[in-house]
Coordinates of C-alpha atoms and ligand atoms in Angstrom, one line a residue:
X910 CA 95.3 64.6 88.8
X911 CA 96.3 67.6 90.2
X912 CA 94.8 70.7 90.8
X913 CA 96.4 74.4 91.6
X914 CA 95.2 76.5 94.3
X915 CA 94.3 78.7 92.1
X916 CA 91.8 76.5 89.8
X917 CA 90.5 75.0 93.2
X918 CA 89.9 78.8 94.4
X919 CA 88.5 80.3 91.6
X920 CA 85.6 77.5 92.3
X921 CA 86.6 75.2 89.1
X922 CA 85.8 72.1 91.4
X923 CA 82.5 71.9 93.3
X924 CA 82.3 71.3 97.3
X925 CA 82.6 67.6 98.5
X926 CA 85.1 66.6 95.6
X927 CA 88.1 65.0 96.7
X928 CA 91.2 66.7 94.8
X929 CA 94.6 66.2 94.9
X930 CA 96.7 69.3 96.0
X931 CA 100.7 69.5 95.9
X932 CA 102.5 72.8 97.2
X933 CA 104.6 74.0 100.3
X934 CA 103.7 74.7 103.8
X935 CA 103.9 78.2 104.2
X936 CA 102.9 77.8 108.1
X937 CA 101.5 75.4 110.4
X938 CA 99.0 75.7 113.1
X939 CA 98.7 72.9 115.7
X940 CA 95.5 72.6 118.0
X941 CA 94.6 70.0 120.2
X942 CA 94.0 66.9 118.0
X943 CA 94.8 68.7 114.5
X944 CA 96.6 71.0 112.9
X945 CA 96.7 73.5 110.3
X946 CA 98.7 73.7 107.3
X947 CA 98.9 76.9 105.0
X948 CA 100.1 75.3 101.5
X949 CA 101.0 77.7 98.7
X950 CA 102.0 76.0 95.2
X951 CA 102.6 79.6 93.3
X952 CA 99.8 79.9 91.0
X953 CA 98.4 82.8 93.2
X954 CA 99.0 85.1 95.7
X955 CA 95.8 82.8 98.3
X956 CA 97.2 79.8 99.9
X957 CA 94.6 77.1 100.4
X958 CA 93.7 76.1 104.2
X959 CA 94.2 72.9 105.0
X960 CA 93.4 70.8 108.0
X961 CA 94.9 67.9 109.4
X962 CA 92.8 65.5 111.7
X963 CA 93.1 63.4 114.6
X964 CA 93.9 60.4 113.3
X965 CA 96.8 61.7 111.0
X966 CA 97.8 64.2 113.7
X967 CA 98.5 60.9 116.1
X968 CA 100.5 59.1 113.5
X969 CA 104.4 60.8 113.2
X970 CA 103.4 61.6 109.7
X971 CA 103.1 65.4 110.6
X972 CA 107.0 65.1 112.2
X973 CA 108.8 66.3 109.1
X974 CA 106.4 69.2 107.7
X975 CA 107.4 72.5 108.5
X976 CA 107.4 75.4 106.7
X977 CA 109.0 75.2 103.1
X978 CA 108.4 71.1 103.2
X979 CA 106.7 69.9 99.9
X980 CA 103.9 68.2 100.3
X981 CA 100.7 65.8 98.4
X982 CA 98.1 65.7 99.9
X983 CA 94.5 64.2 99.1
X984 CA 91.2 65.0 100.6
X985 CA 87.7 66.8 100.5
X986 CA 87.4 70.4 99.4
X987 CA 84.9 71.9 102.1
X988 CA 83.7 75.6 102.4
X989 CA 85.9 76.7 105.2
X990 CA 84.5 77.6 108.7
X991 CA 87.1 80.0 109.3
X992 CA 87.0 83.8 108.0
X993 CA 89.1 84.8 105.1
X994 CA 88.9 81.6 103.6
X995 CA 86.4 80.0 101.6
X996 CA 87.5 76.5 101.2
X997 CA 89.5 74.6 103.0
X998 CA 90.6 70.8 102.1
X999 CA 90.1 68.0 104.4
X1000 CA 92.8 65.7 104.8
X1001 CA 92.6 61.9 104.0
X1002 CA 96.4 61.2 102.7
X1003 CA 99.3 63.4 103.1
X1004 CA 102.8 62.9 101.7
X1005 CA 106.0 64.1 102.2
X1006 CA 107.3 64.9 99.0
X1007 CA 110.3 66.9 100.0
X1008 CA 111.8 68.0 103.6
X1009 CA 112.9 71.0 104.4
X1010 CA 115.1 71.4 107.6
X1011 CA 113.5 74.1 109.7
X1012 CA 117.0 75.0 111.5
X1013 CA 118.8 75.6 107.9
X1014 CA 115.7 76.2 106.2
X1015 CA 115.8 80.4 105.1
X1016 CA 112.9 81.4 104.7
X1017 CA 110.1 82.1 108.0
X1018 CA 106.9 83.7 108.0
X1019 CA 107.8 86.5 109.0
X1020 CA 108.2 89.3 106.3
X1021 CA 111.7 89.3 105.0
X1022 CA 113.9 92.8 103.9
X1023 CA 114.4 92.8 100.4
X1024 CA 118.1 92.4 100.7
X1025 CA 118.0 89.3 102.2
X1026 CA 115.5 88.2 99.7
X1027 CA 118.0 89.3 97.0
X1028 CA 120.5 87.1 99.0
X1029 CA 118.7 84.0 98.5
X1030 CA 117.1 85.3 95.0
X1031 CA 117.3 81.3 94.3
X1032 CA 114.6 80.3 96.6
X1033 CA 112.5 83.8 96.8
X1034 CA 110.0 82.7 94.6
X1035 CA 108.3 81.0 97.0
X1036 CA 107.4 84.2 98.9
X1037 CA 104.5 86.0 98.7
X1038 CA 106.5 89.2 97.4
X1039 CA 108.5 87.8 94.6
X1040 CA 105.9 85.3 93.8
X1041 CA 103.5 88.3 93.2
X1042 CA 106.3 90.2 91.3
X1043 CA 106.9 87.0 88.7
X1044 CA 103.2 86.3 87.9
X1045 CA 102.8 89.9 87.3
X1046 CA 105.8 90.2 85.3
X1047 CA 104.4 87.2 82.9
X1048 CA 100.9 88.8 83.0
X1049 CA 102.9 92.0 81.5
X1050 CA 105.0 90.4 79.1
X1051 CA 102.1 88.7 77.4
X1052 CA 100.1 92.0 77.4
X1053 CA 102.8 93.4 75.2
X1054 CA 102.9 90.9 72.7
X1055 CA 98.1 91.5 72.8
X1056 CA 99.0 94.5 72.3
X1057 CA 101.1 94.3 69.2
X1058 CA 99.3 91.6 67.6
X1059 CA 96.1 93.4 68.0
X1060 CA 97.8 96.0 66.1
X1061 CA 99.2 93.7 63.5
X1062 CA 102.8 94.0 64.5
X1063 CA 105.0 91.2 63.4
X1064 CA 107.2 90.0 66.3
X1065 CA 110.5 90.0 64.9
X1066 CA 113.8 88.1 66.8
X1067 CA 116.8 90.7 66.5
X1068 CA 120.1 89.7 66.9
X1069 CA 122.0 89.2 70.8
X1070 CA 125.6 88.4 69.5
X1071 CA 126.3 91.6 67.5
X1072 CA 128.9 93.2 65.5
X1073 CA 127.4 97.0 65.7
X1074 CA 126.7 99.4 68.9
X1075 CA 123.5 101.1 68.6
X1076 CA 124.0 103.8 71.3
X1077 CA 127.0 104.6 70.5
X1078 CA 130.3 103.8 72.3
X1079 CA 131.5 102.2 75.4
X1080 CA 129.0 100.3 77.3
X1081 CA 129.2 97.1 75.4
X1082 CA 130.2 93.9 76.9
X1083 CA 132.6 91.7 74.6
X1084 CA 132.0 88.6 72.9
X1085 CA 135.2 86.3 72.5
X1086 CA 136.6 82.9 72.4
X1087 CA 140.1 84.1 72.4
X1088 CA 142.6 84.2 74.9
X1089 CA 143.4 88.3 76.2
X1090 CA 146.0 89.5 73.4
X1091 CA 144.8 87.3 70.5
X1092 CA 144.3 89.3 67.5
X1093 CA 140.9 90.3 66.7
X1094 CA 141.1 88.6 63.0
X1095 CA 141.6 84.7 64.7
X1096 CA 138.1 85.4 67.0
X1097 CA 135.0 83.0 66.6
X1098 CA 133.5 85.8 64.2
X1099 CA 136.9 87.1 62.5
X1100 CA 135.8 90.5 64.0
X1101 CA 135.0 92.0 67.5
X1102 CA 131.7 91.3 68.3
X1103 CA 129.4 92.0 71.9
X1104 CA 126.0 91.7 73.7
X1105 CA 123.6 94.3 72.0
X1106 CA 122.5 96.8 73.7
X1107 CA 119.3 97.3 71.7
X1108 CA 117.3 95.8 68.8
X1109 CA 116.6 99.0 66.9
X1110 CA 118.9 98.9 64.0
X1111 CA 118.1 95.5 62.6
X1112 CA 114.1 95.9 64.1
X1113 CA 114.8 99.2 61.3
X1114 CA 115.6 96.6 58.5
X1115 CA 112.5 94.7 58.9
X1116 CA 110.2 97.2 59.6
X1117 CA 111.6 98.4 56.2
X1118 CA 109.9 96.1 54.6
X1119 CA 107.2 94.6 57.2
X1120 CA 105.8 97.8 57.9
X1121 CA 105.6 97.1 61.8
X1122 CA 107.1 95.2 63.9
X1123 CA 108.6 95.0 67.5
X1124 CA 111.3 92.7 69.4
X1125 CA 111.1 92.1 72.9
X1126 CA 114.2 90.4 74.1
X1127 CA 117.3 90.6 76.7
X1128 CA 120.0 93.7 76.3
X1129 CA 122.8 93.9 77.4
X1130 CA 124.6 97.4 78.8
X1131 CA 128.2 97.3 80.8
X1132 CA 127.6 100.9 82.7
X1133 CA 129.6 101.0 85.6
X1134 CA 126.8 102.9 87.5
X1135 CA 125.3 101.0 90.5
X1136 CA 121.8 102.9 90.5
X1137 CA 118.5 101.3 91.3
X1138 CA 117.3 101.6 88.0
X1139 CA 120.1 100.8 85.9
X1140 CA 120.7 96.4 85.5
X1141 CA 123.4 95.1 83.1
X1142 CA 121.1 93.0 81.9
X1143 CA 117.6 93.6 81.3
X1144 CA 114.4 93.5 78.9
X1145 CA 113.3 95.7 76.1
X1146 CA 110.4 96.1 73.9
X1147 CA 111.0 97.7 71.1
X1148 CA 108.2 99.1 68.1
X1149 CA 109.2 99.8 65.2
X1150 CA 107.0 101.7 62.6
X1151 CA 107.3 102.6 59.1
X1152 CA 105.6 105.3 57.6
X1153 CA 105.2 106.9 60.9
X1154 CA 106.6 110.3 62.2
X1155 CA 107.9 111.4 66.0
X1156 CA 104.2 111.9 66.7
X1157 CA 102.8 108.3 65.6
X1158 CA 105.2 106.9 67.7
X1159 CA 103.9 109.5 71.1
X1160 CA 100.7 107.7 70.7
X1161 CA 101.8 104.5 70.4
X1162 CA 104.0 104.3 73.4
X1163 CA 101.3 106.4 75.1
X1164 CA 98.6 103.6 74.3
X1165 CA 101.0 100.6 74.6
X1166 CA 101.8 101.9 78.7
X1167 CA 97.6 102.6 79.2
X1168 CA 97.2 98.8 77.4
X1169 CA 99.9 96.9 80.0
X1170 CA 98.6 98.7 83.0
X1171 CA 95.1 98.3 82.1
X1172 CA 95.9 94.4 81.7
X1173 CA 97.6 94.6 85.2
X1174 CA 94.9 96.2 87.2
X1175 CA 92.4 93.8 85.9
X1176 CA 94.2 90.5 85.4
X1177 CA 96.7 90.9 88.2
X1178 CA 94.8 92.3 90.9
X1179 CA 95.4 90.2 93.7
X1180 CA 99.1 90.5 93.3
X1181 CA 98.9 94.3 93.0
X1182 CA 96.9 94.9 96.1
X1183 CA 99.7 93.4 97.7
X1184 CA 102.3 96.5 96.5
X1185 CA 99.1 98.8 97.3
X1186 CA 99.0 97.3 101.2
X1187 CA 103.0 96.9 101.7
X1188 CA 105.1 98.7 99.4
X1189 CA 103.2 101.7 98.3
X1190 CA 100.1 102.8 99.7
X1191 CA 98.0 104.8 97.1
X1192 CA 99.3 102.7 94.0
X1193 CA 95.8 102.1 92.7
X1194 CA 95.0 105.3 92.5
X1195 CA 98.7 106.3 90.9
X1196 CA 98.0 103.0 88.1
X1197 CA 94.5 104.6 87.6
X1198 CA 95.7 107.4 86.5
X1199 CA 98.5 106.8 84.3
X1200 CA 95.5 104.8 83.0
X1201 CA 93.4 107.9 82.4
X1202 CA 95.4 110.7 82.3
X1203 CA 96.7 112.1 79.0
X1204 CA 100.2 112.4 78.8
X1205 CA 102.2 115.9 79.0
X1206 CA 103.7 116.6 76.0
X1207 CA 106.5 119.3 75.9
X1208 CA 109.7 120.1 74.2
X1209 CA 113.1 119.8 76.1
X1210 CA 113.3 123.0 75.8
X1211 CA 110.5 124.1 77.6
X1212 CA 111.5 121.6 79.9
X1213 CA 114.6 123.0 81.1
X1214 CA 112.9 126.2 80.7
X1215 CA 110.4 124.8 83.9
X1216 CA 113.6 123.3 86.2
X1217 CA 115.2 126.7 85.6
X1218 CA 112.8 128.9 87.3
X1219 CA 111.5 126.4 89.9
X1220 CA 112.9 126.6 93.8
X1221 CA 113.7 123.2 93.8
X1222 CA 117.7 122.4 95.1
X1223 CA 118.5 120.1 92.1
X1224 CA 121.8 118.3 92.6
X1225 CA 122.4 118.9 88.8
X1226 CA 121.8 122.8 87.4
X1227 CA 119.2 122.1 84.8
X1228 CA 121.4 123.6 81.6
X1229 CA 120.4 123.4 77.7
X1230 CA 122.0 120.9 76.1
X1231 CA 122.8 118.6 79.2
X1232 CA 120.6 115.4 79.3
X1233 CA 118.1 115.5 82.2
X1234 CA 118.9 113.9 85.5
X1235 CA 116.6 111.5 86.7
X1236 CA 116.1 114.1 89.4
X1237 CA 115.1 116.3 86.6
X1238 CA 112.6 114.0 85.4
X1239 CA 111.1 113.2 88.6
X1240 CA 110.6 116.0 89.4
X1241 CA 108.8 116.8 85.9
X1242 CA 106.4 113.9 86.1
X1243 CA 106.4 113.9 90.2
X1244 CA 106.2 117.2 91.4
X1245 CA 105.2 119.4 88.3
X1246 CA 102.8 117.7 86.5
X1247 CA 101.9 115.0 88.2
X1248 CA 101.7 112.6 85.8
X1249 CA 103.7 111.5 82.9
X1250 CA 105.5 113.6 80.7
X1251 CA 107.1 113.4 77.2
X1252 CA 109.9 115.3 76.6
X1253 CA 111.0 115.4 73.0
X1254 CA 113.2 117.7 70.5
X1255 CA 116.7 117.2 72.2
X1256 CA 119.7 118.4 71.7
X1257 CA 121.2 116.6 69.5
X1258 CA 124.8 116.5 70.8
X1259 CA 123.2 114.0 73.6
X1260 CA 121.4 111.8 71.3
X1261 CA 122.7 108.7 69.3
X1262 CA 123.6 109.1 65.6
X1263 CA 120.2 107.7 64.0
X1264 CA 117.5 109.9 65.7
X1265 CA 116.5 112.6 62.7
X1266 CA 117.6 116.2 62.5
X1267 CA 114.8 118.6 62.8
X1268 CA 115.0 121.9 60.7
X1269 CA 116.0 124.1 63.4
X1270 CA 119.6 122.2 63.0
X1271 CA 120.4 121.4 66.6
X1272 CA 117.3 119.5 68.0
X1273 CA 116.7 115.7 67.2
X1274 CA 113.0 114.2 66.8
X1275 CA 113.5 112.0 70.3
X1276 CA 111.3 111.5 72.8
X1277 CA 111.6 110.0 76.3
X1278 CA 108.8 109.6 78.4
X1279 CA 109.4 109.8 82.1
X1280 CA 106.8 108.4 84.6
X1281 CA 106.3 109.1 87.9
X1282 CA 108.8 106.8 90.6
X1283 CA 111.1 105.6 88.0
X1284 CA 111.7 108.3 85.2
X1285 CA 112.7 107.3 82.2
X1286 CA 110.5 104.5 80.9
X1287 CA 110.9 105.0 77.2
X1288 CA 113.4 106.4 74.5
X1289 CA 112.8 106.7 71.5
X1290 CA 113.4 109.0 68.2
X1291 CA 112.0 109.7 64.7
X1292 CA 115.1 107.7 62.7
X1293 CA 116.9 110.2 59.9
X1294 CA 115.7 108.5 56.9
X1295 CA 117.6 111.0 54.6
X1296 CA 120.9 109.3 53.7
X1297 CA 122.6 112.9 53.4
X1298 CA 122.0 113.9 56.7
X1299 CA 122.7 110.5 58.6
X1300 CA 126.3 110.2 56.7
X1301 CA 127.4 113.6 57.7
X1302 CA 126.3 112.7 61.1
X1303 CA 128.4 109.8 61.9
X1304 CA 130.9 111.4 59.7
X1305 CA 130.4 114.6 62.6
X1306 CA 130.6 111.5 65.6
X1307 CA 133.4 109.4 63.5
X1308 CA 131.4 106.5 63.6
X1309 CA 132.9 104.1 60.5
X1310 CA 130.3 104.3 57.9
X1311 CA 131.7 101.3 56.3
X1312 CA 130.7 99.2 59.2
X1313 CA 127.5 100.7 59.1
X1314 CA 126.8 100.1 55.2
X1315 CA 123.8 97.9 55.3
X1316 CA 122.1 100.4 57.6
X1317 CA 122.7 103.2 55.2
X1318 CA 121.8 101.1 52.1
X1319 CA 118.1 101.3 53.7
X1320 CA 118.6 105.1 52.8
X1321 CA 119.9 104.6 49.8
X1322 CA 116.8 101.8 48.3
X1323 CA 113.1 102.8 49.0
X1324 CA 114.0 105.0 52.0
X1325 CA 110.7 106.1 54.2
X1326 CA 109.9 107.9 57.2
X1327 CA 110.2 105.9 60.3
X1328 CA 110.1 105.6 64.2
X1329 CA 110.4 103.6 66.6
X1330 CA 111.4 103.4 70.6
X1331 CA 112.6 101.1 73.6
X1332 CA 110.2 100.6 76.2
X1333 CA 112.2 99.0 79.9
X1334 CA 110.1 95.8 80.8
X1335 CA 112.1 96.1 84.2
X1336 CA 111.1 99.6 84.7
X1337 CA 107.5 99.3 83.5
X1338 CA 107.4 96.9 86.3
X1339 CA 109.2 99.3 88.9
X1340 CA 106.0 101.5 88.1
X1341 CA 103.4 98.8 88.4
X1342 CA 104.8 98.2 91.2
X1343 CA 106.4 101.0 93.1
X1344 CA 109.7 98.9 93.8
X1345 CA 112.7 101.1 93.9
X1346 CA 115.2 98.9 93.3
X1347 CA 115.3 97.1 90.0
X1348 CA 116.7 94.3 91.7
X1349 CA 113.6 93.7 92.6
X1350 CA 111.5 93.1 89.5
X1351 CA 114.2 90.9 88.0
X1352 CA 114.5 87.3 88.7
X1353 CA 118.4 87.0 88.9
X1354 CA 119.7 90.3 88.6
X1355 CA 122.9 91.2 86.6
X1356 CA 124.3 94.1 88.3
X1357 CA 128.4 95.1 88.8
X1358 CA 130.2 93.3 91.0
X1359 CA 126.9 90.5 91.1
X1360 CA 126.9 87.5 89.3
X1361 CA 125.4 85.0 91.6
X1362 CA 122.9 81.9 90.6
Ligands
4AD585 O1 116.8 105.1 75.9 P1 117.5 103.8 75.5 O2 118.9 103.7 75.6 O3 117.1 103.6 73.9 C1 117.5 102.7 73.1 O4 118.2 101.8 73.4 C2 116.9 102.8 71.7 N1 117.7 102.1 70.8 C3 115.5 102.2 71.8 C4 114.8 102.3 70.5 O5 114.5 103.4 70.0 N2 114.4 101.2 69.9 O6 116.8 102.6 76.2 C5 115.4 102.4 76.2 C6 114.9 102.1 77.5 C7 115.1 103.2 78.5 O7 114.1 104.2 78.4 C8 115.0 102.5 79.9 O8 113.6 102.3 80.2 C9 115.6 101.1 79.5 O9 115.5 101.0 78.1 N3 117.0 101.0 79.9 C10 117.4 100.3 81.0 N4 116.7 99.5 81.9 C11 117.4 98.9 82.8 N5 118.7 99.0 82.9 C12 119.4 99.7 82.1 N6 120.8 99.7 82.2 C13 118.8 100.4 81.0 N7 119.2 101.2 80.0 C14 118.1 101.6 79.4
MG586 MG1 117.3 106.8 76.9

């Protein structure tokens, strides 16, 4: 049977065993009479050391194994004589279980650019980067779903086909089986439907009447804006709590960011220190803190009010009642504080139609929090529960409330106080990771004008 690299590393089999071992030949190493392979198979960031003989060296077996060939091979797991290993494996039977020409073959040893990673996104899994990025982005993803069960959240599947836009108009892409200039009424659903961009509304539903609960799936946003944080598809978690006001949900998100970068720092280790050595030096000590550190919280307000007297050449004035700039909220969590910061009571003439009203008329109960080399990592709102107020506001943005009805019927049977917010998986792992380009924390990115694999 086979074992990983990393099973055989973490000392699951004792010294002297013979194992069986199938990966790729990151490198190999020829002396006089043997050579030696590095073989990685993916399970962790440490490739195993592996040393080819005499008598296998002699026989043309070695002829085709380069680096990126797959290979078997069978042998002895010994503690290794060289330093930075401690085993090594022994060879007594190698196989060739897959060539891989080394005149056409992309990948080298030497450290690639991320662009031409990106370029062959179809076979960068096997480096050390994106390997590193992939385990940590599963490690991630199944720390959210810890952290919700521990909480009893029900995990809840929200639609991806929808017939509604949550954040209001114009970044939707279209769902149709009809040919350009068919009428609407003869589409697959009899009416236009799209890719959602969020969860949130129907997560609302059944957290009016689970309580809690939280979707994590794909969403989908067609924004025209080729930024390194922006992807037109990506991954959101999204909590949503009944019973629970704008501040509930500030602790929440708070905790639910300390859980998943807790979880990373002790169960990904190994494939962090690699962002810490190449990408960003000093990530440790940024992760410890976001760990430790409790988060600003200050009104939007009193943001702008900070941008505005601060000798800082913003591209963007900071001006009441504009949304912040990423710039904005860099340089809040960056440069101000130092940590991150959450910014709630907005304007409401820059927030979507569902986030409450608070009493001073003009401010909504939302809350973004921005963290330090991405900005924005979370939006959320206290939802206007009061069916008054929510009418008049769509009325107010001419959103159809007929289409809307089975929302508002929640307002109108057994209405409740409730929040909720939309964590970025793809920007969470920006932060773990320092990467600056969301391309990079995705495995095939969807981006404009890129559509590839
Ligand atoms: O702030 P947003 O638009 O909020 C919502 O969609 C709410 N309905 C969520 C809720 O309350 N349930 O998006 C939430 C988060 C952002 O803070 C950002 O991290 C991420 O989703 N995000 C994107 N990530 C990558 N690419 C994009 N185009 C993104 N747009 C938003
Ligand atoms: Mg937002």
């Amino acid at each position: 049977m086979r074992i990983t690299i990393r099973d055989l590393l973490a000392g699951k089999i004792t010294e002297n065993s013979e194992v069986t071992v199938m990966g790729w030949v990151r490198t190999r190493r020829d002396a006089k009479g043997f050579s030696f392979l590095e073989l990685s198979d993916g399970s962790s960031l440490t490739t195993l050391q592996v040393l080819v003989g005499e008598k296998l060296f002699r026989s043309d077996i070695l002829k085709n194994v380069h680096t990126g060939t797959a290979l078997q091979i069978k042998g002895l797991l010994l503690p290794s004589l060289g330093d930075g290993q401690k085993w090594e494996v022994r060879v007594r039977e190698l196989t060739v279980l897959g060539i891989a020409d080394p005149a056409t073959y992309p990948l080298q040893k030497k450290r690639h650019s991320d662009e031409f990673l990106r370029s062959i996104a179809h076979l960068r899994s096997r480096t050390n980067k994106f390997g590193a990025i992939l385990r940590l982005r599963s490690q991630c993803a199944w720390a959210v779903h810890d952290f919700f069960r521990e909480r009893h959240f029900f995990y809840v599947h929200t639609p991806i086909i929808t017939g509604s836009n949550c954040e209001g108009a114009g970044k939707m892409f279209k769902v149709t089986t009809l040919p350009t200039g068919d009428r609407v009424k003869d589409d697959f659903f009899g009416k236009e439907a799209a890719l959602t961009v969020s969860g949130q509304l129907e997560a609302e539903l059944l957290a009016l009447g689970l309580s809690q609960v939280y979707t994590f799936g794909p969403t989908f946003r067609a924004e025209n804006s080729n930024t390194l944080r922006h992807a037109a598809e990506f991954w959101m978690v999204e909590p949503e709590m009944a019973f629970a006001n704008l501040g509930d949900n500030m602790d929440l998100a708070e905790a639910l960011i300390k859980y998943v970068v807790n979880t990373a720092l002790n169960e990904a280790r190994e494939d962090l220190a690699l962002f810490n050595k190449f990408v960003e030096p000093g990530l440790f000590i940024r992760l410890e803190n976001i760990l430790t550190d409790i988060y600003v919280r200050l009104s939007y307000t009193e943001a702008i009010d900070i941008l505005k007297n601060v000798h800082y050449n913003f591209k963007f004035e900071p001006i009441w009642g504009m949304d912040l700039q990423t710039e904005h909220e860099r340089y809040l969590c960056e440069v101000h504080f130092k940590k991150p910061v959450i910014v709630y009571n907005y304007p409401a003439t820059i927030k979507p139609f569902y986030m409450r009203l608070q009493d001073d008329g003009r401010t909504v109960a939302a809350m973004d929090i921005l963290v330090p080399k991405v900005g924005e990592l979370i939006g959320g709102s206290q939802r206007e529960e009061r069916l008054d107020f929510l009418e008049k506001r769509m009325d107010e943005l001419g959103l159809d409330r007929q289409a809307y009805w089975w929302y508002l019927d929640t307002r109108r049977f057994g209405t409740v106080p409730h929040s909720g917010f939309g964590l970025g998986f793809e920007r969470l792992l920006m932060m773990l990771t320092g990467s600056a380009n969301i391309r990079d924390v995705i495995p095939f990115p969807r981006t404009p004008k890129n559509l590839d694999f």
